Every structure is written in C-alpha cells, then in structure tokens.
Short mmCIF file of C-alpha atoms and ligand atoms in Angstrom, two decimals:
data_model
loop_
_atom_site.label_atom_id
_atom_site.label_comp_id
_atom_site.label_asym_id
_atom_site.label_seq_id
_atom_site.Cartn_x
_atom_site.Cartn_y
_atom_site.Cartn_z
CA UNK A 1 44.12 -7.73 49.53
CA UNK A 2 47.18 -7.91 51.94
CA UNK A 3 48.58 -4.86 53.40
CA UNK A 4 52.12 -4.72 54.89
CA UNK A 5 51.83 -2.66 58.28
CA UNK A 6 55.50 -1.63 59.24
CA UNK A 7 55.78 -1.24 63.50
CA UNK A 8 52.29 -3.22 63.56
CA UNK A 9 53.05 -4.05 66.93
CA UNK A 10 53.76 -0.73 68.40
CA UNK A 11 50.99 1.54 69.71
CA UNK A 12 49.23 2.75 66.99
CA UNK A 13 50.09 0.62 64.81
CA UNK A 14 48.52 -2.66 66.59
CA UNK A 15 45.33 -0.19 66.94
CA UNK A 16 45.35 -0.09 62.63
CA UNK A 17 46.46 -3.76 62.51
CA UNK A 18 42.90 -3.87 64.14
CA UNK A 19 40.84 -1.44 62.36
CA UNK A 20 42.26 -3.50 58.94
CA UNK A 21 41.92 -6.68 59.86
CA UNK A 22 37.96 -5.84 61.44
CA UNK A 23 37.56 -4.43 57.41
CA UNK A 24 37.90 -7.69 56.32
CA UNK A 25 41.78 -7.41 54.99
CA UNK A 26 44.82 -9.43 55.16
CA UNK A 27 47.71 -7.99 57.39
CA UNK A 28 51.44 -8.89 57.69
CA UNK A 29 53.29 -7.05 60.05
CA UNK A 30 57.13 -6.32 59.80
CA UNK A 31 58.49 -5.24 63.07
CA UNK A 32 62.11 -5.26 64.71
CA UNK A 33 60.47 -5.80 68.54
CA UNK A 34 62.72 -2.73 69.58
CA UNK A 35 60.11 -1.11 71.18
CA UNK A 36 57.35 -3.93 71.69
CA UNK A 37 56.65 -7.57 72.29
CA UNK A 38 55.46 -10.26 69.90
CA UNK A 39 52.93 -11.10 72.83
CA UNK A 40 50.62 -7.87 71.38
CA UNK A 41 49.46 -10.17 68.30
CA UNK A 42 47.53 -12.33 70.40
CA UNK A 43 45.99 -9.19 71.70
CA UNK A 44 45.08 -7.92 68.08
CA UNK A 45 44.08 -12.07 67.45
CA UNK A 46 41.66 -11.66 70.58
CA UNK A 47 39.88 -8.63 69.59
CA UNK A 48 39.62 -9.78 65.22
CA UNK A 49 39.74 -13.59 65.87
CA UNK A 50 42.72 -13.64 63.81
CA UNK A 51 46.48 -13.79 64.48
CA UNK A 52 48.41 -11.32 61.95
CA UNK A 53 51.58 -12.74 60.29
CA UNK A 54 54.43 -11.28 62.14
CA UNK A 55 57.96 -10.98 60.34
CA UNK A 56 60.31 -9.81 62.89
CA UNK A 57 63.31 -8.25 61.39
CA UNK A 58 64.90 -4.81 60.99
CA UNK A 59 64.02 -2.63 57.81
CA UNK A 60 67.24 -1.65 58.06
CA UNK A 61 68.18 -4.62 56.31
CA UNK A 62 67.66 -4.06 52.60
CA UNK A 63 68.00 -7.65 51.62
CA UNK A 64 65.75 -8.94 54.57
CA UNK A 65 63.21 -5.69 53.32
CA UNK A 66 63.93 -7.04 49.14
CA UNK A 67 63.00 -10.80 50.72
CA UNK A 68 60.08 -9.47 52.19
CA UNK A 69 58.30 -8.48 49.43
CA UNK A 70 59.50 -11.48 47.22
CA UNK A 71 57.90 -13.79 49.89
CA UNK A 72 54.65 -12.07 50.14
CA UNK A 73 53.99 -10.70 47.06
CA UNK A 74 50.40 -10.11 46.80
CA UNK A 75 50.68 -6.99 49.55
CA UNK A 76 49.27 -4.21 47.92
CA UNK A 77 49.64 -1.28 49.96
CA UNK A 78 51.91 -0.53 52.90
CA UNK A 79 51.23 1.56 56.09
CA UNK A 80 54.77 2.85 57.49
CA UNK A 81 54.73 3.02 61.22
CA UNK A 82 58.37 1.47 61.91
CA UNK A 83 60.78 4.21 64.02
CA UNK A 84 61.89 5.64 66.76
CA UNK A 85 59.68 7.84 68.55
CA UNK A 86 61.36 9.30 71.60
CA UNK A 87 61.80 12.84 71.63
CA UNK A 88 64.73 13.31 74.33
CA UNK A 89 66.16 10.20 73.29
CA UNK A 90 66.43 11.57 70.20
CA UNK A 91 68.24 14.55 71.19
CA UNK A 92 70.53 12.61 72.82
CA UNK A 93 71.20 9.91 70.13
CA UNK A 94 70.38 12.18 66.65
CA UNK A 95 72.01 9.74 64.56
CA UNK A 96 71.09 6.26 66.01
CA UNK A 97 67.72 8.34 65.26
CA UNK A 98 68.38 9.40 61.32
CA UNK A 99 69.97 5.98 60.81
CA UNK A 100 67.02 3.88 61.90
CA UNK A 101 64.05 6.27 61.33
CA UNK A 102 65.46 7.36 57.60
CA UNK A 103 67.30 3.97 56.27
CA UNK A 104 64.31 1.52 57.20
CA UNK A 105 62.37 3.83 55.31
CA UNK A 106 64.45 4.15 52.29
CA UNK A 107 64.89 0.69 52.49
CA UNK A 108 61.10 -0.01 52.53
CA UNK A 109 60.63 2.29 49.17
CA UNK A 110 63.36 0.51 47.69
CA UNK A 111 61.59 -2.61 48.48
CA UNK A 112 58.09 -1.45 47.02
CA UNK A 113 59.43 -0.20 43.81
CA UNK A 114 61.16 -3.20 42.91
CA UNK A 115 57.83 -5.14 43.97
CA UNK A 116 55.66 -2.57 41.75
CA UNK A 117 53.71 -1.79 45.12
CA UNK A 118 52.82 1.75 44.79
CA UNK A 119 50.54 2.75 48.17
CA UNK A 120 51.72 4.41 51.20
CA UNK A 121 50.46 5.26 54.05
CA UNK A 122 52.60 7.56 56.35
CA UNK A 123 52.81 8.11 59.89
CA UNK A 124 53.62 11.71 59.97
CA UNK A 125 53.09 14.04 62.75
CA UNK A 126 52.23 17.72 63.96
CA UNK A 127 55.63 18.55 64.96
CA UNK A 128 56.48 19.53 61.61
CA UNK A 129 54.80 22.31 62.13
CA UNK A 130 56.56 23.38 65.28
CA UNK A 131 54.82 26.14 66.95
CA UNK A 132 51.94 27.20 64.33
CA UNK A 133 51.54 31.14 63.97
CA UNK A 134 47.53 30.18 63.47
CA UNK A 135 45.66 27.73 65.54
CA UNK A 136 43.66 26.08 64.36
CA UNK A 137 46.78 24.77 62.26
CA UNK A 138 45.81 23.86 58.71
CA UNK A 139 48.11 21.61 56.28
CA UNK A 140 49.25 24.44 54.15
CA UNK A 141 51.03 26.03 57.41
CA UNK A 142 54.65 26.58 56.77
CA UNK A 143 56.79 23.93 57.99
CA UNK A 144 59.11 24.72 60.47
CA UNK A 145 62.06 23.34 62.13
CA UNK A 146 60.86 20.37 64.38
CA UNK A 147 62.34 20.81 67.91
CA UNK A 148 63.89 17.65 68.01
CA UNK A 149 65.93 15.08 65.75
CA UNK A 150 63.01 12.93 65.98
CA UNK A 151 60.69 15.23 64.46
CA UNK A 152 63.14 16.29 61.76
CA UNK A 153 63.10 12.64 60.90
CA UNK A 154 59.37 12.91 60.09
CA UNK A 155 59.92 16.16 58.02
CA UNK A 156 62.69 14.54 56.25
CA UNK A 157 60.29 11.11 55.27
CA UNK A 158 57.56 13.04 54.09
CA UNK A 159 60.36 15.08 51.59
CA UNK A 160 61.50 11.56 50.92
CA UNK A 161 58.23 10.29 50.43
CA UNK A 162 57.20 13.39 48.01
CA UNK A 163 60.59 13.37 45.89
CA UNK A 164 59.75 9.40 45.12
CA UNK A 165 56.05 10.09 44.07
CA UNK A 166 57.13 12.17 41.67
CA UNK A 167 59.71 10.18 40.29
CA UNK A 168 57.62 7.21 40.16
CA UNK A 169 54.69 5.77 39.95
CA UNK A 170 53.94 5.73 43.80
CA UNK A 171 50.36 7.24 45.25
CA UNK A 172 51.22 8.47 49.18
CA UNK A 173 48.98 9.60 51.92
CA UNK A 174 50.66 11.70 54.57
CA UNK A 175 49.01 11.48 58.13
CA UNK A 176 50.38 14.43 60.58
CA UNK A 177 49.24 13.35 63.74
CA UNK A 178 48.43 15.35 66.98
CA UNK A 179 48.71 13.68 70.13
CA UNK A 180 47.29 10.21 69.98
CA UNK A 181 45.88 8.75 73.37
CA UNK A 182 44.34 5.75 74.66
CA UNK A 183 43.93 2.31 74.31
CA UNK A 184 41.38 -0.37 72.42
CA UNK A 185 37.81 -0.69 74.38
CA UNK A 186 38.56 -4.01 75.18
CA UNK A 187 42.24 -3.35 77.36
CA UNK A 188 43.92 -5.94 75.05
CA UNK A 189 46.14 -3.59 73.24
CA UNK A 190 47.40 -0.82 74.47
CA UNK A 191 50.25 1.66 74.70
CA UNK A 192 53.25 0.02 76.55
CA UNK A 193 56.42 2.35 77.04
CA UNK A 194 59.71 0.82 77.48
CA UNK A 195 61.46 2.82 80.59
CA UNK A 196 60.37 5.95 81.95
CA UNK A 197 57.24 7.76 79.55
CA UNK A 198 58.41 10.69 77.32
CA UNK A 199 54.08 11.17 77.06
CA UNK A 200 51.49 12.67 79.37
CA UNK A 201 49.10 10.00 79.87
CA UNK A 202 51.18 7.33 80.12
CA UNK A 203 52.69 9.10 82.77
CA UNK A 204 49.33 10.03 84.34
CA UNK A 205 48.32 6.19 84.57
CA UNK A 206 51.53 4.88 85.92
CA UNK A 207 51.40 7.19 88.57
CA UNK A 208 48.10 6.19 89.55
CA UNK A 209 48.27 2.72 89.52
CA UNK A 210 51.75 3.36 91.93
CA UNK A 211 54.42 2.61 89.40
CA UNK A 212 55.57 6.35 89.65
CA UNK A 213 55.63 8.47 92.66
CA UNK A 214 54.21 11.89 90.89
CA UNK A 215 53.54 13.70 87.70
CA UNK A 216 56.08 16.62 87.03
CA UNK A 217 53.54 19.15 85.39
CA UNK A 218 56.34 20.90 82.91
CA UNK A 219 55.23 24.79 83.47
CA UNK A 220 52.40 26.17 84.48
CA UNK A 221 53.60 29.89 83.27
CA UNK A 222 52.77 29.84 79.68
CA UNK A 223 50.63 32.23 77.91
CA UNK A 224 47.19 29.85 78.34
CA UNK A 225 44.56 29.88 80.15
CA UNK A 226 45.57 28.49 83.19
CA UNK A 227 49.11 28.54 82.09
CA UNK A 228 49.69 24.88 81.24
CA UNK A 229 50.49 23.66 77.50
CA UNK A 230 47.34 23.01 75.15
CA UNK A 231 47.37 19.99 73.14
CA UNK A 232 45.23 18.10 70.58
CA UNK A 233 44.81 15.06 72.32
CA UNK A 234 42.91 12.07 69.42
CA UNK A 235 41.72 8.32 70.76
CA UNK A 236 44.19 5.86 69.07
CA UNK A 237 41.15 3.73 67.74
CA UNK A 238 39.63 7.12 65.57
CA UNK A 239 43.45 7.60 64.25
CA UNK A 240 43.53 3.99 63.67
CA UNK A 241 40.24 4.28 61.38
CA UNK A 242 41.65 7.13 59.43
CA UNK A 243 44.36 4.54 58.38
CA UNK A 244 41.49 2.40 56.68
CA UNK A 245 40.13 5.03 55.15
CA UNK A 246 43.43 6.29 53.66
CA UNK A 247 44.37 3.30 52.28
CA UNK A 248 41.00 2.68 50.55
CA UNK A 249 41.32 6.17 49.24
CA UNK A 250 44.60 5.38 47.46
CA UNK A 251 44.13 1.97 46.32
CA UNK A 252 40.39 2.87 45.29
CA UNK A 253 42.29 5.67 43.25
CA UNK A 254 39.85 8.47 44.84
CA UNK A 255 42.80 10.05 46.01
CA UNK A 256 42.97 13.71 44.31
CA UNK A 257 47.07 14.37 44.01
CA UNK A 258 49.93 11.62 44.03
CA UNK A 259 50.75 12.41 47.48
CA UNK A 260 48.45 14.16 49.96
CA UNK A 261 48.69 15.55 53.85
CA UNK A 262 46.14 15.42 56.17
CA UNK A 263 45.70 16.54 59.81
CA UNK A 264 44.68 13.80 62.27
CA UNK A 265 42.75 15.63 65.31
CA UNK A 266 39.72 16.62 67.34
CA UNK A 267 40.40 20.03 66.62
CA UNK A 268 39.85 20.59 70.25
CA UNK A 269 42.59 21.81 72.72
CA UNK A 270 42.91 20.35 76.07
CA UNK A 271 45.68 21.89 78.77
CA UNK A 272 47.58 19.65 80.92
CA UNK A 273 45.55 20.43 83.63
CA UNK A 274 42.30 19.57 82.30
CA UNK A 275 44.28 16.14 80.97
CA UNK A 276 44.71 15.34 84.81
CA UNK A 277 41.06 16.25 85.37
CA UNK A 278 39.61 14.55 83.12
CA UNK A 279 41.50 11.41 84.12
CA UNK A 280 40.64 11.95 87.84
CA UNK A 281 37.20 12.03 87.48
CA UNK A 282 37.13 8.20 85.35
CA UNK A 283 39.29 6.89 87.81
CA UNK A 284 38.24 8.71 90.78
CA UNK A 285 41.01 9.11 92.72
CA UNK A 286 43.28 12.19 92.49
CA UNK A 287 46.46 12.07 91.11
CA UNK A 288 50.00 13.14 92.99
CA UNK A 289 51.03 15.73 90.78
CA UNK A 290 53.57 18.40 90.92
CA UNK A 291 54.21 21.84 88.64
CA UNK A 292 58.21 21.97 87.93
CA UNK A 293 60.00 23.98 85.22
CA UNK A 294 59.08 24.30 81.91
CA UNK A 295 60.38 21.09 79.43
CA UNK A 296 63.13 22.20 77.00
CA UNK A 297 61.17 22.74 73.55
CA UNK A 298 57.56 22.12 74.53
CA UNK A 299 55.37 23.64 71.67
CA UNK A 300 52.46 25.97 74.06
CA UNK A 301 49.13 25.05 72.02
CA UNK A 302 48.53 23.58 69.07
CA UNK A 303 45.29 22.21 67.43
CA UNK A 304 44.28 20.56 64.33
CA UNK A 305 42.05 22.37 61.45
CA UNK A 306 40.20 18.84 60.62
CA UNK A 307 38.44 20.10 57.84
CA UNK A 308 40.47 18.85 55.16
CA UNK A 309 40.31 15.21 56.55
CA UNK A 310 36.53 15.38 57.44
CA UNK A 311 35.72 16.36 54.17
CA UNK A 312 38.18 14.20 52.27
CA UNK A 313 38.38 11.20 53.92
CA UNK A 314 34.75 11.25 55.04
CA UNK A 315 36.48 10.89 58.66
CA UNK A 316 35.63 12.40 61.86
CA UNK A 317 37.13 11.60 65.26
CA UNK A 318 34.28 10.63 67.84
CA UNK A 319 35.77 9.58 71.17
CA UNK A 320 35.83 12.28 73.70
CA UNK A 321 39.16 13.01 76.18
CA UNK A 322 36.77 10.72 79.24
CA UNK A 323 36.75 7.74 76.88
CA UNK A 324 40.72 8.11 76.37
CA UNK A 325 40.86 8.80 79.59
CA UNK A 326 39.16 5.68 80.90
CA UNK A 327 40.74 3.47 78.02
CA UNK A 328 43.94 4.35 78.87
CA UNK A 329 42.98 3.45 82.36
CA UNK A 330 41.60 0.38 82.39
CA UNK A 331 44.84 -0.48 79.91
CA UNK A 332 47.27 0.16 82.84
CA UNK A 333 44.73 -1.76 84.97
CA UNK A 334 44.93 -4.69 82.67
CA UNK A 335 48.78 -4.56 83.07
CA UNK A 336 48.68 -5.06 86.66
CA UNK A 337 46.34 -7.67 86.21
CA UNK A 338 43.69 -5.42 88.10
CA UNK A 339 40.87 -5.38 85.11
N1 UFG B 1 53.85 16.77 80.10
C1 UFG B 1 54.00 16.99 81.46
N2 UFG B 1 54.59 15.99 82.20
C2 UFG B 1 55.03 14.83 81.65
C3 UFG B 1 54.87 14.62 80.25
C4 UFG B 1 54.27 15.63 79.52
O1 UFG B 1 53.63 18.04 82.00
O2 UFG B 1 55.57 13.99 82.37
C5 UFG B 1 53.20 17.82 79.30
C6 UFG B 1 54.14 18.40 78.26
O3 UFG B 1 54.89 19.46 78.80
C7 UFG B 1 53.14 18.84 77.19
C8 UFG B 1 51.98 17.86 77.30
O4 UFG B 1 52.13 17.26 78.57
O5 UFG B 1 52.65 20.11 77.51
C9 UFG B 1 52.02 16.78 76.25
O6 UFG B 1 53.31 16.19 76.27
P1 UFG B 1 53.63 14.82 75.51
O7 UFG B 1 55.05 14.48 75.78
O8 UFG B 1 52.60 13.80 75.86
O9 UFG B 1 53.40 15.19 73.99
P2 UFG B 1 54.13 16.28 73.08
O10 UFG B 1 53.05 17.14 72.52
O11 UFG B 1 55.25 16.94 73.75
O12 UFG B 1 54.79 15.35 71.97
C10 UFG B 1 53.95 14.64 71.09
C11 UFG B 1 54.61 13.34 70.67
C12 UFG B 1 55.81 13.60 69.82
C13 UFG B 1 55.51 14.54 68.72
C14 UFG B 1 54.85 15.79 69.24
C15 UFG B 1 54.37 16.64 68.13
O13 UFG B 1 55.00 12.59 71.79
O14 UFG B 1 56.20 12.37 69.27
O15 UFG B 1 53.69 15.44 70.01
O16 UFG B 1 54.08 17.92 68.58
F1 UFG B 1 56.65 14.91 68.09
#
C-alpha cells in the first residue's frame, strides 16, 4: 500500500514518514522544500533503511498535483502535512498564508477525487479551539476564532475537509494537535527552523548550544501557577504513531463517522518555566533566560482530554517532557556536529 505524505520532509511529517515506512508501507512524499531540505530523506533512509520517493513541487499547482496522482497511482491514502506554519508570519502575510495553506489543499482533494483516493489524514491543531472555557479541552469544545491567520487556515481545512466528505465518497481523520516537541531517538531527523524560532524549545536549544544570546520568557503575570503560560507539550515520535494508527483506522474501515476529530496530547500541562527546567536538568547547564512582556495572543493553558483518542485509536502518548527534552537536545547537538 503506498501512502502520499504531503510536507514529508518537514518536522512532523519526516517523524510519520518514519513511523510508516517502520510499519512496513510504501511512502512518497510531495514537498515544495519551502521550509526544509531534501537532505532530511537520507535521515528518514538511515533510521528505516529506505530512501522515500521525494516529488518536489508545489501543491499549488493543480496540474503538477492531477500528474501526481496519474504517475503514482496505487497511493491509497494521503496524510496532509504541506503549509505554512508560522504564527507571526502569518499575521504579517494573511494571504500569502490562505493562498498556500488553503489552495494546495484544495488542490490535493481535487487531485484525490479524480484519482478515486478517498483517505485523509489531517494535520489539524489545538488552536482552533483558542482559549478553551474547560481544560481539559475535549473535541466537542466550541470552536473559536484562532488568534492568528495561520490558525484560521486550519479551521478553514477541516470545514473544507468536512463539506467534501459529505459530498463524496471521502473517509477523513482530523488530528488537532497540541504542542509537538522533540526529535527522533536517533538525532537524524529533527526539527530545523528556518530564521529566528516562532517555538519554545527550539528556542531553548539554540540558546544553549550559543546560536542565541537568551530566551525572552513572554510573561510571567498570567493567572498560573507561577505565572507563566501552560502548554500540552507531545514527543513528535508518539504524534507520529497516531498517524499510523489513523490511517489504518480509515483504510481498515474501523473508522465510526466519515470524518472524525481527535485530540493529540499528554493531557498533561507543563508552564514555561518547568519547560526550561526540565531541559536544564538533561543538559545540565542553565539556560540564559529572561521574563519580557507578554506575546500578543498567547493562549494561558490549554490541555488535551485524550480520552477520545486513547480509546479510539488504541493510542497513548508515552514519552515524558525529559525524553523531549533530551531529544531535542542531542538534535541541536547533532547540528553542530557535537553528537
Ligand atoms: N514562549 C516563550 N518564548 C519564546 C517562545 C515561546 O516564552 O521565545 C512561550 C510562549 O509564550 C508560550 C509557550 O512558550 O507560552 C509555547 O509557545 P510556542 O510558540 O512554542 O507554542 P504556541 O502554543 O504559542 O503555538 C503552538 C504552535 C502553533 C499553534 C498553537 C496552537 O506553534 O502552530 O500551538 O495553540 F497554532
């Protein structure tokens, strides 16, 4: 069975090129490079023993995305990772952000009907949720407005997504992801930023390893414990599996409605300051850090209710904030050719 993998060879989306491949199944990978380098297949060939096919082009291009399928057309299912991801860039630039983020995926549905492949995978994520009234936040919270044009293109692919299931014959999971950390055990994928990192950890490790001066802590005067923002921080590799076992679920036909949601999280908050703790005490040194103002639109807490994928999807996460910690670690020490 082949299995198109849109943005394989961007950060979580190598980590599920992995996880697929390591189950035995035939990947091709579809990716513009915008945000990556072709050099992070022969880190997924290193790990699996085998080099995915990599079609670089932009989805953007419906007759590239039409040619696509006609070339490989034994790909069953599809896993849609392919967009923009930057936050503040996408405040900045909303519609270089709707154009690419929406049109490659309207272009990739357009491209699976005509092919009669009718599994999706989704890379949603928590911020269509905004700031949840309940914590833990289950998947039949209201949706609210995400705080940023990036996160409104999320909300508006997973209306997309739901208006073509039931017009068609298409099966989707929906994956809403918290805040996925981390790097592969083995420091040959990882998550490589282009510029200066939007993210946390990121941030965290290229301080350390002297690429950055210091961490601006954004606030420490909101209403938490010790007044830093709470997060659901997941290791890539668990949100990786959850892939595999969404795609099974839909192509096994197990899956229960034409298009489900699920929550991919610990279900465990951690604040910023236990983030930098956590990551001081693997790499035992401490880090330069500084509290400045609060970031414009940072959610305060938020925290999966897992229950639905646990008992669903038969999935669990298992790695602990240390082993993302030290993963995403020894990742930047790999970069500077120090691991
Ligand atoms: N933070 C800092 N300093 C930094 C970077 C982040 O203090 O340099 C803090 C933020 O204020 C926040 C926490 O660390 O409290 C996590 O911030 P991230 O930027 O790592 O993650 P966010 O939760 O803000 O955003 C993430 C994804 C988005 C997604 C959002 C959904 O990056 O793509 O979750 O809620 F939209």
């Amino acid at each position: 069975m082949k299995i198109l993998v849109t943005g394989g060879t961007g950060y979580i989306g190598s980590h599920t090129v992995v996880e697929l491949q390591q189950e035995g199944l035939d990947v091709v990978i579809v990716d513009n490079l915008s945000n990556s380098t072709k050099d992070v297949i022969y880190g997924i060939e290193k790990i699996t023993g085998t080099r995915p096919v990599l079609e670089v082009f932009d989805l953007c291009d419906i007759n590239l995305t039409r040619q696509l399928f006609q070339k490989h057309p034994d790909i069953r299912a599809v896993v849609h990772f392919a967009a923009y991801k930057s936050v503040g860039e996408s405040v900045k630039e909303p519609l270089r952000y709707y154009h690419n983020n929406i049109l490659s995926s309207i272009n990739l549905l357009k491209g699976m009907m005509d092919s009669g492949v009718d599994h999706l995978v989704f890379s949603s994520s928590c911020t269509v949720y905004g700031q949840p009234d309940k914590l833990p936040v289950t998947e039949e919270a209201p949706l609210k407005r995400p705080e940023s044009p990036y996160g409104n293109t999320k909300k508006v692919m997973e209306d997309i997504i739901s208006d073509t299931v039931s017009s068609s014959g298409l099966k989707a999971i929906l994956l809403r992801y918290f805040n996925p950390i981390g790097a592969h055990e083995s420091a040959e994928i990882g998550e490589s930023p282009t510029g200066i990192p939007d993210n946390l950890v990121p941030y965290i490790t290229q301080t350390a390893i002297g690429k950055r001066d210091h961490l601006r802590v954004f606030g420490d005067d909101y209403d938490t414990p010790d007044g830093t923002p709470i997060r659901d921080y997941i290791h890539v590799v668990d949100l990786a599996k959850a892939h595999v076992v969404a795609l099974k679920r839909l192509v096994d036909k197990k899956n229960k409605k034409d298009c489900e949601v699920f929550n991919l999280g610990t279900g465990r908050g951690y604040s910023v300051l236990e983030a930098i703790k956590a990551f001081e005490k693997v790499s035992g040194g401490k880090l330069n850090y500084k509290i400045v103002d609060r970031r414009p639109g940072d959610i305060v807490k938020v925290w999966a209710d897992t229950k639905l994928a646990n008992r669903e999807l038969g999935w669990k996460s298992g790695k602990g904030l240390e082993v993302m910690m030290r993963t995403a670690w020894n990742w930047e020490l790999k970069l500077a050719g120090k691991f």
